[in-house]
mmCIF file of C-alpha atoms in Angstrom:
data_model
loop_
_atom_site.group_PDB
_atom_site.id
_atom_site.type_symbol
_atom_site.label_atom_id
_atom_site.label_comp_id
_atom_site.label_asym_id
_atom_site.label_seq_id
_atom_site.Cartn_x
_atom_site.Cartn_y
_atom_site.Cartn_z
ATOM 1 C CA UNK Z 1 -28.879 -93.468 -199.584
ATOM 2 C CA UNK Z 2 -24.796 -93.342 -200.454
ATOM 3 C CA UNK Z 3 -23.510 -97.080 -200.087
ATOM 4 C CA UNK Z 4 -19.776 -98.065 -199.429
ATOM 5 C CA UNK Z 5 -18.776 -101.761 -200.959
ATOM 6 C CA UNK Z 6 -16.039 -103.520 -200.116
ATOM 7 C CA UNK Z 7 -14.478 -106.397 -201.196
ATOM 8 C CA UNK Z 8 -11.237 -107.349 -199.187
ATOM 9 C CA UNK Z 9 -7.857 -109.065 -200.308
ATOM 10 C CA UNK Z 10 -4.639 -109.518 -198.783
ATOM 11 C CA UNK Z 11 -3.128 -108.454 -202.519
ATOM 12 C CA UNK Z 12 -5.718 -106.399 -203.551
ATOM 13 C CA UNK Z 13 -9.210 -104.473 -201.682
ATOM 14 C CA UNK Z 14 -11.961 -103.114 -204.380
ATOM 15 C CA UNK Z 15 -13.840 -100.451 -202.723
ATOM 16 C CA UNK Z 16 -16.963 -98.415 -204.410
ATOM 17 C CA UNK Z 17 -19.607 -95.852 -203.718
ATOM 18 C CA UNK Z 18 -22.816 -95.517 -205.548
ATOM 19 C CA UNK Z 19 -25.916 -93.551 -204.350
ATOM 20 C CA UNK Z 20 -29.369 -94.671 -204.870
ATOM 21 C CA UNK Z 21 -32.135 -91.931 -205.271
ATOM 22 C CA UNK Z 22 -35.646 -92.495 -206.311
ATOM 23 C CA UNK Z 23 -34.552 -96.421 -207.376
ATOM 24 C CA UNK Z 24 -31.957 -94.598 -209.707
ATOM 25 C CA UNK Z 25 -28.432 -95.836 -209.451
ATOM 26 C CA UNK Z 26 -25.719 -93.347 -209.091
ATOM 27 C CA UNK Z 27 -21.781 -93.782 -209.546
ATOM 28 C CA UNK Z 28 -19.881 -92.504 -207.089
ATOM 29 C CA UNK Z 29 -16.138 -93.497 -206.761
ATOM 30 C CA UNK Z 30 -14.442 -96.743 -207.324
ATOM 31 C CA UNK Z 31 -11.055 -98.103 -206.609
ATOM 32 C CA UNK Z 32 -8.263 -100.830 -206.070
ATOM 33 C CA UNK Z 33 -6.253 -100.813 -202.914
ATOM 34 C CA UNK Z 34 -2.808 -102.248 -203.471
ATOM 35 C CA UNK Z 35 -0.360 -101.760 -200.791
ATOM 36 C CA UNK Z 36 3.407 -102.692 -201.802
ATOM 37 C CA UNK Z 37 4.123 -106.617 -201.975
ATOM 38 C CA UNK Z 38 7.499 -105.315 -200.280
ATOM 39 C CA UNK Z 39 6.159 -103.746 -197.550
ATOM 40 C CA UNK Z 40 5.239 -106.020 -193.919
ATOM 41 C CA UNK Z 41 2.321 -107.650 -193.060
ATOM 42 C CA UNK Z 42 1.940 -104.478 -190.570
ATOM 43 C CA UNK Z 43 2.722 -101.873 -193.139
ATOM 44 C CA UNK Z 44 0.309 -102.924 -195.535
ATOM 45 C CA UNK Z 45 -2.473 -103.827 -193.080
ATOM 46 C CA UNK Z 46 -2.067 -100.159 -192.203
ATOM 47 C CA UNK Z 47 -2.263 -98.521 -195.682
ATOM 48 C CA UNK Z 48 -5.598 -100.438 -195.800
ATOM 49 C CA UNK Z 49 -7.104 -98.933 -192.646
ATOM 50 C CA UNK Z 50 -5.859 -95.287 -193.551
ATOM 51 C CA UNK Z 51 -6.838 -95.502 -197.366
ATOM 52 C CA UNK Z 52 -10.866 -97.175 -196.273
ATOM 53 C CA UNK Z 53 -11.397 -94.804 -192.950
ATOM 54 C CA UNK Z 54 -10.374 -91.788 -196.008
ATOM 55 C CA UNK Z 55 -13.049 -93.007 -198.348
ATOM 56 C CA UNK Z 56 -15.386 -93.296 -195.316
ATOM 57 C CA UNK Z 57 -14.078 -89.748 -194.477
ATOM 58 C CA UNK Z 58 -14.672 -88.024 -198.165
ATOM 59 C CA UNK Z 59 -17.679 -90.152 -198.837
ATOM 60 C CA UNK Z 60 -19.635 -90.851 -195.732
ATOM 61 C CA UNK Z 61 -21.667 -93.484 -196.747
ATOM 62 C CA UNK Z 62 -25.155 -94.708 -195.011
ATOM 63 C CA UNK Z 63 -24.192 -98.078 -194.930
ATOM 64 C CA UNK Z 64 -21.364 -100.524 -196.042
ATOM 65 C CA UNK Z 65 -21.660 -103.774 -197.804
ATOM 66 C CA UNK Z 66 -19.240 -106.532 -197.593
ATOM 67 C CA UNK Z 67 -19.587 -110.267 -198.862
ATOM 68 C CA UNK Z 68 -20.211 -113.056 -196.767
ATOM 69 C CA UNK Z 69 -16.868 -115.355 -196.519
ATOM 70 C CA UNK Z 70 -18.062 -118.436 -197.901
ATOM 71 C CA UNK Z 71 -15.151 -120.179 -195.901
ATOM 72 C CA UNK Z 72 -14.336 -123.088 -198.237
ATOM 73 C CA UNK Z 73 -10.784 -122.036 -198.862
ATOM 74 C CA UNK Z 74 -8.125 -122.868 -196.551
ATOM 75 C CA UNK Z 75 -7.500 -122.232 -193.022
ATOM 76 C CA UNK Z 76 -4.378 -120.474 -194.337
ATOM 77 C CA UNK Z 77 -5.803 -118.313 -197.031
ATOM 78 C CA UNK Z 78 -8.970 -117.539 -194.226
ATOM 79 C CA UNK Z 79 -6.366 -116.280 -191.794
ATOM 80 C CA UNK Z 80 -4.966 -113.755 -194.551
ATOM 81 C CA UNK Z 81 -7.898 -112.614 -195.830
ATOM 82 C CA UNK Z 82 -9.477 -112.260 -192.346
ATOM 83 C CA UNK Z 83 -6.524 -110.045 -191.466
ATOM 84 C CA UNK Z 84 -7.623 -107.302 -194.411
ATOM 85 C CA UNK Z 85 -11.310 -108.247 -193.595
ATOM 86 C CA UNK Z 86 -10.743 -107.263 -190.212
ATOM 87 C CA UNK Z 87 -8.791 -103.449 -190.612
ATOM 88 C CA UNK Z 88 -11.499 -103.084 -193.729
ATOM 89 C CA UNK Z 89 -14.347 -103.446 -190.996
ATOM 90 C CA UNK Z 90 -12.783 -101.774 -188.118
ATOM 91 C CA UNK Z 91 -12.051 -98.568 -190.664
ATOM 92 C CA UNK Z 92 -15.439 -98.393 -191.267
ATOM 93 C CA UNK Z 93 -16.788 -99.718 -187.610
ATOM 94 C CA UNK Z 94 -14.733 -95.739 -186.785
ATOM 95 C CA UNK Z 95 -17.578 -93.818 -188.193
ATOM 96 C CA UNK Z 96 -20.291 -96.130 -187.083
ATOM 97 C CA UNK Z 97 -21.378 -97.077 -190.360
ATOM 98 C CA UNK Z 98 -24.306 -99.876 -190.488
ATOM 99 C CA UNK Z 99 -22.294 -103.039 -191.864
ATOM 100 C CA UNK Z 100 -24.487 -105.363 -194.424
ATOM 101 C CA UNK Z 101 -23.485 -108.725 -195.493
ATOM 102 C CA UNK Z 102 -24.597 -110.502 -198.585
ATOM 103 C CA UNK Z 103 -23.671 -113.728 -200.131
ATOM 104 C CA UNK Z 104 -21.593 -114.070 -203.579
ATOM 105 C CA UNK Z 105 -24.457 -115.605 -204.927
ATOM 106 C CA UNK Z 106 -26.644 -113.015 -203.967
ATOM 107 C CA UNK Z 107 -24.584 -110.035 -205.026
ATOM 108 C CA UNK Z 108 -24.336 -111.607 -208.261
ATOM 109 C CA UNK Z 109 -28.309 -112.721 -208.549
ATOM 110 C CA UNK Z 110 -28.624 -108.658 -207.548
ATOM 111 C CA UNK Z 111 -26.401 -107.436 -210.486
ATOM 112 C CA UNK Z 112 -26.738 -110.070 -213.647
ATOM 113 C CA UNK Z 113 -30.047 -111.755 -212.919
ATOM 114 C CA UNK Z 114 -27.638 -114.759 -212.573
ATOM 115 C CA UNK Z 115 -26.241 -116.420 -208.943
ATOM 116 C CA UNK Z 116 -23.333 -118.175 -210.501
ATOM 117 C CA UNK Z 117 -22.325 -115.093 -213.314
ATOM 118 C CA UNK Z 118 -18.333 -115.235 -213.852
ATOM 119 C CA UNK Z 119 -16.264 -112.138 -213.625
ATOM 120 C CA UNK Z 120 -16.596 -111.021 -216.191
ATOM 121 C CA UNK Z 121 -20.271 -111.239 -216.136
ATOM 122 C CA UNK Z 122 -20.477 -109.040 -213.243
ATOM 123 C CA UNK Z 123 -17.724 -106.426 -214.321
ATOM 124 C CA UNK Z 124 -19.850 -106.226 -217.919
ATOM 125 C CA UNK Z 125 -23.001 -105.798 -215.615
ATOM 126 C CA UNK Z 126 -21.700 -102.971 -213.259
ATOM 127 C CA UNK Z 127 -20.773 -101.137 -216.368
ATOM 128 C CA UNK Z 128 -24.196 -101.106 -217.610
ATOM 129 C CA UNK Z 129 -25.983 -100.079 -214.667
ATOM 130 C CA UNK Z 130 -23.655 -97.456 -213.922
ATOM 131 C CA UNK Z 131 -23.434 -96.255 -216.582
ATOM 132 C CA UNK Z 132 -19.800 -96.162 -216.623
ATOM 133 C CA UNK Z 133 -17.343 -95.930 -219.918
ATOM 134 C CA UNK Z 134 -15.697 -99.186 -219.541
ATOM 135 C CA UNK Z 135 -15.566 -102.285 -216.729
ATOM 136 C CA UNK Z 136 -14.304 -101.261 -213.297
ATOM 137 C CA UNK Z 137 -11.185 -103.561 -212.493
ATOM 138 C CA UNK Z 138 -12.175 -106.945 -210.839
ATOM 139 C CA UNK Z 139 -12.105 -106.014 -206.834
ATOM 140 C CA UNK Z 140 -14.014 -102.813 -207.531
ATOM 141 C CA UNK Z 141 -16.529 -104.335 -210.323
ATOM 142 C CA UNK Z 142 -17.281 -106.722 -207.008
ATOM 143 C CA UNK Z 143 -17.011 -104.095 -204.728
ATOM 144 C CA UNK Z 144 -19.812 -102.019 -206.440
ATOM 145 C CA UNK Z 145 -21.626 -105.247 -207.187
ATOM 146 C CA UNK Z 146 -22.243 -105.421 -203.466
ATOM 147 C CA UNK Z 147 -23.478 -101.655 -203.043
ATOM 148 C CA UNK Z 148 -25.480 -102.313 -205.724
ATOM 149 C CA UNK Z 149 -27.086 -105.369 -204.215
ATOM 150 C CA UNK Z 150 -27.962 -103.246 -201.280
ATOM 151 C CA UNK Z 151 -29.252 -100.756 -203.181
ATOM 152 C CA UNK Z 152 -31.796 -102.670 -204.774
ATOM 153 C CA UNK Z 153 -32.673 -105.021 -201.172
ATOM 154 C CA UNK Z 154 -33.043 -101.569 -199.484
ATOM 155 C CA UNK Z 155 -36.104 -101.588 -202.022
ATOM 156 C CA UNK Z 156 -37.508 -104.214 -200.673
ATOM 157 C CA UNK Z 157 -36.133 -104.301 -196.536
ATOM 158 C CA UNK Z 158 -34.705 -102.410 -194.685
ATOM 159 C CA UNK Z 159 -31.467 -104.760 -193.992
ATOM 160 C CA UNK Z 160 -29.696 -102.013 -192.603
ATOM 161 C CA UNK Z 161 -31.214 -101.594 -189.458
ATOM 162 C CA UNK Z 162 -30.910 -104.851 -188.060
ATOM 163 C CA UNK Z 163 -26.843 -104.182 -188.821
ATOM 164 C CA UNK Z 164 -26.429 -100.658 -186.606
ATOM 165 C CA UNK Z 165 -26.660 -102.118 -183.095
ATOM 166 C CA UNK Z 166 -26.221 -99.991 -179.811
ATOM 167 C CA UNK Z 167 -23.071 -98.085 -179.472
ATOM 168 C CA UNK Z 168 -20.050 -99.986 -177.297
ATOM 169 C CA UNK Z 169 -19.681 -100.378 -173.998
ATOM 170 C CA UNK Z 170 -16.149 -101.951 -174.296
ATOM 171 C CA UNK Z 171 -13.932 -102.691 -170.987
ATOM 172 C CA UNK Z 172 -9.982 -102.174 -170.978
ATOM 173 C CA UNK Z 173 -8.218 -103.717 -167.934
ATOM 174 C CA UNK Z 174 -5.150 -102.198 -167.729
ATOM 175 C CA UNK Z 175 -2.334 -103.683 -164.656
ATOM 176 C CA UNK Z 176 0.249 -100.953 -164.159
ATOM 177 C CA UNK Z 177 3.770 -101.553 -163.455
ATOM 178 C CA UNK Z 178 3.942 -101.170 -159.109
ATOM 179 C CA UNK O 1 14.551 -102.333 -175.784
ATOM 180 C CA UNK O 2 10.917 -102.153 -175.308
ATOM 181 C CA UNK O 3 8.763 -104.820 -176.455
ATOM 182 C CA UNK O 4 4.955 -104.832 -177.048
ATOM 183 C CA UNK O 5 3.706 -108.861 -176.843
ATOM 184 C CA UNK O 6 0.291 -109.320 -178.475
ATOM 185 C CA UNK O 7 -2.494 -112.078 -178.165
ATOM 186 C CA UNK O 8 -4.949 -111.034 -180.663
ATOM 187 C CA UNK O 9 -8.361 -112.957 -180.388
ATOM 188 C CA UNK O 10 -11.878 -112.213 -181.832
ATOM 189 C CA UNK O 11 -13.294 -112.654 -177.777
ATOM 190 C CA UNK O 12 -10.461 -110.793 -176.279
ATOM 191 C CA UNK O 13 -6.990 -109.745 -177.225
ATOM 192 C CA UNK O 14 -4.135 -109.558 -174.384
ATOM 193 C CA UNK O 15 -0.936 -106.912 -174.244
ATOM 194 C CA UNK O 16 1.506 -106.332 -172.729
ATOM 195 C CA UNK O 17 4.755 -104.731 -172.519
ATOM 196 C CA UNK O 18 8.235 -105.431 -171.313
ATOM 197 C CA UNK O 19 11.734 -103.220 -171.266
ATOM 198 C CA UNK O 20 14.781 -105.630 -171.815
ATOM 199 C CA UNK O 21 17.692 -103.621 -170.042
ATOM 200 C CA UNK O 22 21.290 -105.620 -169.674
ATOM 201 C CA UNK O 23 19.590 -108.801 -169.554
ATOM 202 C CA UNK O 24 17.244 -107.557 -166.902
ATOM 203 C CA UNK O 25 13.100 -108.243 -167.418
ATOM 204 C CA UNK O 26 10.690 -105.092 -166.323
ATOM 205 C CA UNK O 27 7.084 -104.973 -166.984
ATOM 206 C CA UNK O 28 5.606 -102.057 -167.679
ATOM 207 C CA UNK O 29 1.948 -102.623 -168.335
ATOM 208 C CA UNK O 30 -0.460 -105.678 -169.469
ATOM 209 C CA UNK O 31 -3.937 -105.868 -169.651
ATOM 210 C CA UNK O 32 -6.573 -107.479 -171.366
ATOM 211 C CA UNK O 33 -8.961 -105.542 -174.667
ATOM 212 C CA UNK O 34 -12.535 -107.459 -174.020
ATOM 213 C CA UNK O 35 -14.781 -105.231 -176.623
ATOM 214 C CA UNK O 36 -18.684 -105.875 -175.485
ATOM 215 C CA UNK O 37 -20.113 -108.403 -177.442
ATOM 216 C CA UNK O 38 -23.167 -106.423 -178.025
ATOM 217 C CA UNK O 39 -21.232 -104.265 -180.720
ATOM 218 C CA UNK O 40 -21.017 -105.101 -183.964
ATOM 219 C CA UNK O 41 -18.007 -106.877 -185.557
ATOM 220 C CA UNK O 42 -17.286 -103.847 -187.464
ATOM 221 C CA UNK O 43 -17.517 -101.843 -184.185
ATOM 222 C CA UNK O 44 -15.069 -104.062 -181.991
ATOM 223 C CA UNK O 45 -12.487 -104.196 -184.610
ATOM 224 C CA UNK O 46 -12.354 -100.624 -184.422
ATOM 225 C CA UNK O 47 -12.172 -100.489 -180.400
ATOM 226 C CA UNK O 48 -9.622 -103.083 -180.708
ATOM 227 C CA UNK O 49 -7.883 -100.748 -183.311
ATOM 228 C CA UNK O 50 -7.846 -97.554 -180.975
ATOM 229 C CA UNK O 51 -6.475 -99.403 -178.255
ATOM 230 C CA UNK O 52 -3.950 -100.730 -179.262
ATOM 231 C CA UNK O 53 -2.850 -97.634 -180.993
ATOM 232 C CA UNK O 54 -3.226 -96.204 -177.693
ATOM 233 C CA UNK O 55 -0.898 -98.846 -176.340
ATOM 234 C CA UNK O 56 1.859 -97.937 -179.120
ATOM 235 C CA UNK O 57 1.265 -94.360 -178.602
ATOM 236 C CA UNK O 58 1.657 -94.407 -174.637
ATOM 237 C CA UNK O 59 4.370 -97.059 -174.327
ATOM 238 C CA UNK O 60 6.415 -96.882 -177.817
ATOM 239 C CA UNK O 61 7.736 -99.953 -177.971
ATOM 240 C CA UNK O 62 10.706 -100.723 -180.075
ATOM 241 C CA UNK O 63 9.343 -104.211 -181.749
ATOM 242 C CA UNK O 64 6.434 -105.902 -181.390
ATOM 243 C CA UNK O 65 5.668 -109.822 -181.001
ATOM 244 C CA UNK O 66 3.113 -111.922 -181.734
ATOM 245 C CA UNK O 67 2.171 -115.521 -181.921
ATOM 246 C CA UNK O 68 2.343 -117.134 -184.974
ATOM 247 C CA UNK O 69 -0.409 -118.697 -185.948
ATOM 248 C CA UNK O 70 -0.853 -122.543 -186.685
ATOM 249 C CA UNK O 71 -3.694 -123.104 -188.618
ATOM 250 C CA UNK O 72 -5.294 -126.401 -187.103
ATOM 251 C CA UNK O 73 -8.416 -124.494 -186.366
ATOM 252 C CA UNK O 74 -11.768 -124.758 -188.779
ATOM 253 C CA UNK O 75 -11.303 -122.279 -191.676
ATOM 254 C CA UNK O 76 -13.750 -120.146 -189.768
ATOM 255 C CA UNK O 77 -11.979 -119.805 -186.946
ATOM 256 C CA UNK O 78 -8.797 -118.489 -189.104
ATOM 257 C CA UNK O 79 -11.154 -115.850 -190.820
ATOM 258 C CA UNK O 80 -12.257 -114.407 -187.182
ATOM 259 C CA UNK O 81 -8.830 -114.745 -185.573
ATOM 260 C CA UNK O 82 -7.369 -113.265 -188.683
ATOM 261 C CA UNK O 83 -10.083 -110.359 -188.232
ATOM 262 C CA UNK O 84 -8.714 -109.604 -185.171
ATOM 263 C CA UNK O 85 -5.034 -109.877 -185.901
ATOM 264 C CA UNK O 86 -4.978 -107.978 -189.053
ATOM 265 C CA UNK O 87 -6.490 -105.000 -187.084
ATOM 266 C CA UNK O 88 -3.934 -105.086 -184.743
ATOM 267 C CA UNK O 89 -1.186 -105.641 -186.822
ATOM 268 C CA UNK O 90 -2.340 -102.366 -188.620
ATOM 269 C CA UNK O 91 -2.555 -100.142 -185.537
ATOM 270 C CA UNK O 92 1.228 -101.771 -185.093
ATOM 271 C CA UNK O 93 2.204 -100.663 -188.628
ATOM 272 C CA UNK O 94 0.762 -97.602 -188.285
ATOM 273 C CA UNK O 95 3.968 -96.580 -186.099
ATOM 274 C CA UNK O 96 6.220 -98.190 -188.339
ATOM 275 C CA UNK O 97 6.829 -100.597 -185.241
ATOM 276 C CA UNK O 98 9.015 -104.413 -186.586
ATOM 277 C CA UNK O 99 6.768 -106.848 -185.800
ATOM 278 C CA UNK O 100 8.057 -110.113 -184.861
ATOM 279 C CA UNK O 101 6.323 -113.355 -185.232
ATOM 280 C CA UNK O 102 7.476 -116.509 -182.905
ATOM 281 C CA UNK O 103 5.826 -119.981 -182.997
ATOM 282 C CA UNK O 104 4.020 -120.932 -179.887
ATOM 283 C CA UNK O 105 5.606 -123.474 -178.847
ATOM 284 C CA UNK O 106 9.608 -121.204 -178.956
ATOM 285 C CA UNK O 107 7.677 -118.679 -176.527
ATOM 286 C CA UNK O 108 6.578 -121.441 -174.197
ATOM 287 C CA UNK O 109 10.004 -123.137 -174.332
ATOM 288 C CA UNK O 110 11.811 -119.658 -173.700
ATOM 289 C CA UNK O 111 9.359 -118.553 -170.931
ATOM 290 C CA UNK O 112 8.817 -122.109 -168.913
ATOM 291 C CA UNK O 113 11.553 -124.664 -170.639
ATOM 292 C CA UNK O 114 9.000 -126.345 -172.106
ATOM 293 C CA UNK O 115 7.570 -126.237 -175.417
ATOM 294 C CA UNK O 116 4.342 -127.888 -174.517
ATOM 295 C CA UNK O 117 3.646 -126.113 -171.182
ATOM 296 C CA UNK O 118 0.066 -125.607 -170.396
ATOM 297 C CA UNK O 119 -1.743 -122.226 -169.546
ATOM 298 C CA UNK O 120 -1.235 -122.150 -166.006
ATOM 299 C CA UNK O 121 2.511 -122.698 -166.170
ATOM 300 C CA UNK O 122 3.065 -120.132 -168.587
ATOM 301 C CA UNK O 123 1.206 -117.665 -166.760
ATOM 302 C CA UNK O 124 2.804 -118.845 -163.479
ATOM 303 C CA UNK O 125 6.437 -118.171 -165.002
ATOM 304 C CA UNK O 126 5.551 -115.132 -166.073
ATOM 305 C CA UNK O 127 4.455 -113.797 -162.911
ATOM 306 C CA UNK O 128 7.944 -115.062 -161.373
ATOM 307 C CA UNK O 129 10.153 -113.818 -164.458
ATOM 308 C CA UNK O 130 8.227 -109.820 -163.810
ATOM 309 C CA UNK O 131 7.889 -110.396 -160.494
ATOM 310 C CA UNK O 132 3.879 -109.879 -160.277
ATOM 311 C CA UNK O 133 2.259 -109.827 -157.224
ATOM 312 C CA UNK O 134 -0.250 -112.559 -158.806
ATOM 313 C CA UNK O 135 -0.350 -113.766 -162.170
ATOM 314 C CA UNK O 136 -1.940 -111.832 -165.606
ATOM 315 C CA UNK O 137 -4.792 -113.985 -167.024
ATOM 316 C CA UNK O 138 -4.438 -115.973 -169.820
ATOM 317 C CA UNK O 139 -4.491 -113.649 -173.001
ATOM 318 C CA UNK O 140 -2.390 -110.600 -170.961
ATOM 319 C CA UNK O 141 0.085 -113.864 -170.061
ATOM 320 C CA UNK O 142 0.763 -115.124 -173.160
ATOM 321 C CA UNK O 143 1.216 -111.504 -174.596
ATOM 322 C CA UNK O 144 3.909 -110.922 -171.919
ATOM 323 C CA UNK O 145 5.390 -114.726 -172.436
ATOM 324 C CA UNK O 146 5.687 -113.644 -176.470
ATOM 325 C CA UNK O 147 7.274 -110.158 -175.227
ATOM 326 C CA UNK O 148 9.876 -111.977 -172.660
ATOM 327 C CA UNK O 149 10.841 -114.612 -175.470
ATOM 328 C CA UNK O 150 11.995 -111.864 -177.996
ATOM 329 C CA UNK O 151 13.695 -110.411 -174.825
ATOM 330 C CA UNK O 152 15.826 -113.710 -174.584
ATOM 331 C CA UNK O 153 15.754 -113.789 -178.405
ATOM 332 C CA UNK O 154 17.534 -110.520 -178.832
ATOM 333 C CA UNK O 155 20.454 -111.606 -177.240
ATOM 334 C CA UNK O 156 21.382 -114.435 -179.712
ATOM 335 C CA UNK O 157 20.361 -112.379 -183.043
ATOM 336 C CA UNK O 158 19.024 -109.490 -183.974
ATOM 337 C CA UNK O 159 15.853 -110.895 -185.428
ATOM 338 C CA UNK O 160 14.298 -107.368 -185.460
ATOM 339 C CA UNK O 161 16.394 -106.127 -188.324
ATOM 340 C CA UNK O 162 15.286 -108.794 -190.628
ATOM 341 C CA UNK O 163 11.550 -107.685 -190.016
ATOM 342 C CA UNK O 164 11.743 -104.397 -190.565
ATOM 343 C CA UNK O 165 11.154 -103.579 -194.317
ATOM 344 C CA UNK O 166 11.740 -100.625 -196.630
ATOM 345 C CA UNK O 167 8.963 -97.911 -196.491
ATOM 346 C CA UNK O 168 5.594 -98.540 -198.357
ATOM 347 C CA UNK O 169 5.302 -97.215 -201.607
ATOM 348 C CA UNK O 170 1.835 -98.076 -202.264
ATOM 349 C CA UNK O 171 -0.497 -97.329 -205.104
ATOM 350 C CA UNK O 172 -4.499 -96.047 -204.979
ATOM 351 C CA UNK O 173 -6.392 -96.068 -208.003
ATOM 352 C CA UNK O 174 -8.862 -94.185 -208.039
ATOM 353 C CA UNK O 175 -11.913 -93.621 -210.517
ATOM 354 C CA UNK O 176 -13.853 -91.158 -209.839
ATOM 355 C CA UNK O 177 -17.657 -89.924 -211.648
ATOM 356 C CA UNK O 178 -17.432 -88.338 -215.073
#
């Protein structure tokens, strides 16, 4: 099973891909998506949608993780990172990729043993299971935190299927100029 | 000048578009994206996505407007309004489209003369300002009413120039396996 995490920003997305075979982890690809600060709101929720559906392109992943908004932030800050949540989801939503959801705490019980790990906890972690040379940056460490979660829950459930639901049956109603 | 107008919303998002020509109002097209609700969020982001890329591709408007938003709502409600606005945004910036952002009550003063007008005006003056046959439900209205207010906008100041920005330069970084 090839898993796609994501963890969305309005400065910064950390995407990663790790396969799990036989309950053996396997590093994929990992990343930080930084469109220009001096580029629009439109511009760089754009770069975001082309630079996810291309990792969902090379990659094809089985299923994609993201975290759970645990909205105690601001109205203001939900609004701007729902708009990178949102073109993060829909790039994936293109291929038809199950979505997953976990909670922080429960990406970070999945990774350090530890619901409330810091950072750099979880970036130290990821290293180790991966088996990577040094810590990913922070938005991919938690992006591949989250694949990993589902990596080992897909041990015990099968999450994913309750995520793919039947395909769309979306209406458009369109009023043409006379 | 064409103008797209944009009411993005996680239940349904309204468009529409509008040519300004010498001070003269013509409506082109409006309509109302309802994705089923039996997709998953992932999946009706991405319908919303296509369709309004659709709308940008088939109508190639010159700006595009939408509401900005004032954050009274629950936190939650900014994350899944902000889901659906970032995804249109992007299939906006995808085109390289300015996108224009007016305060709701500055499209209800420029459509009805009042700031505070309820739904039914707004959608009533729009139908009399296009000269509808009947008037666009609510979401399609108060895409047109934010598409007729940068109409009137446009000729006091160019407001467009100021919103479109130099083009991205952004930066991937990518790490892939060893």
């Amino acid at each position: 099973m090839r898993i796609l995490g994501i963890d969305p920003g309005s400065v910064a997305t950390g995407f990663g891909v790790v396969d799990s075979k036989a309950g053996r982890l396997i590093h994929i690809v990992h990343g930080t998506l930084r469109p220009t600060p001096r580029s629009s709101a439109a511009e760089r929720l754009h770069y975001l949608h082309q630079a996810i559906s291309e990792v969902v392109r090379d990659h094809a992943p089985d299923a994609a993780v993201v975290e759970q908004v645990f909205v105690s932030a601001s109205a203001r800050s939900a609004l701007v990172l729902g708009q990178a949540r949102g073109v993060a989801l829909a790039a994936v939503g293109a291929g038809g990729t199950a979505v997953v959801e976990y909670s922080a705490s429960r990406i970070k019980l999945a990774v350090t043993g530890n619901g409330r790990a810091g950072k750099a906890q979880v970036q130290n972690m990821v290293r180790r299971l991966l088996e990577l040379d040094r810590a990913p940056a922070r938005d991919a460490a938690d992006a591949l935190a989250a694949a990993i979660c589902h990596a080992n829950a897909g041990k015990i459930g099968a999450l994913t299927q309750a995520a793919r639901l039947p395909a769309k049956r979306s209406t458009l109603r369109v009023r043409r100029a006379p």
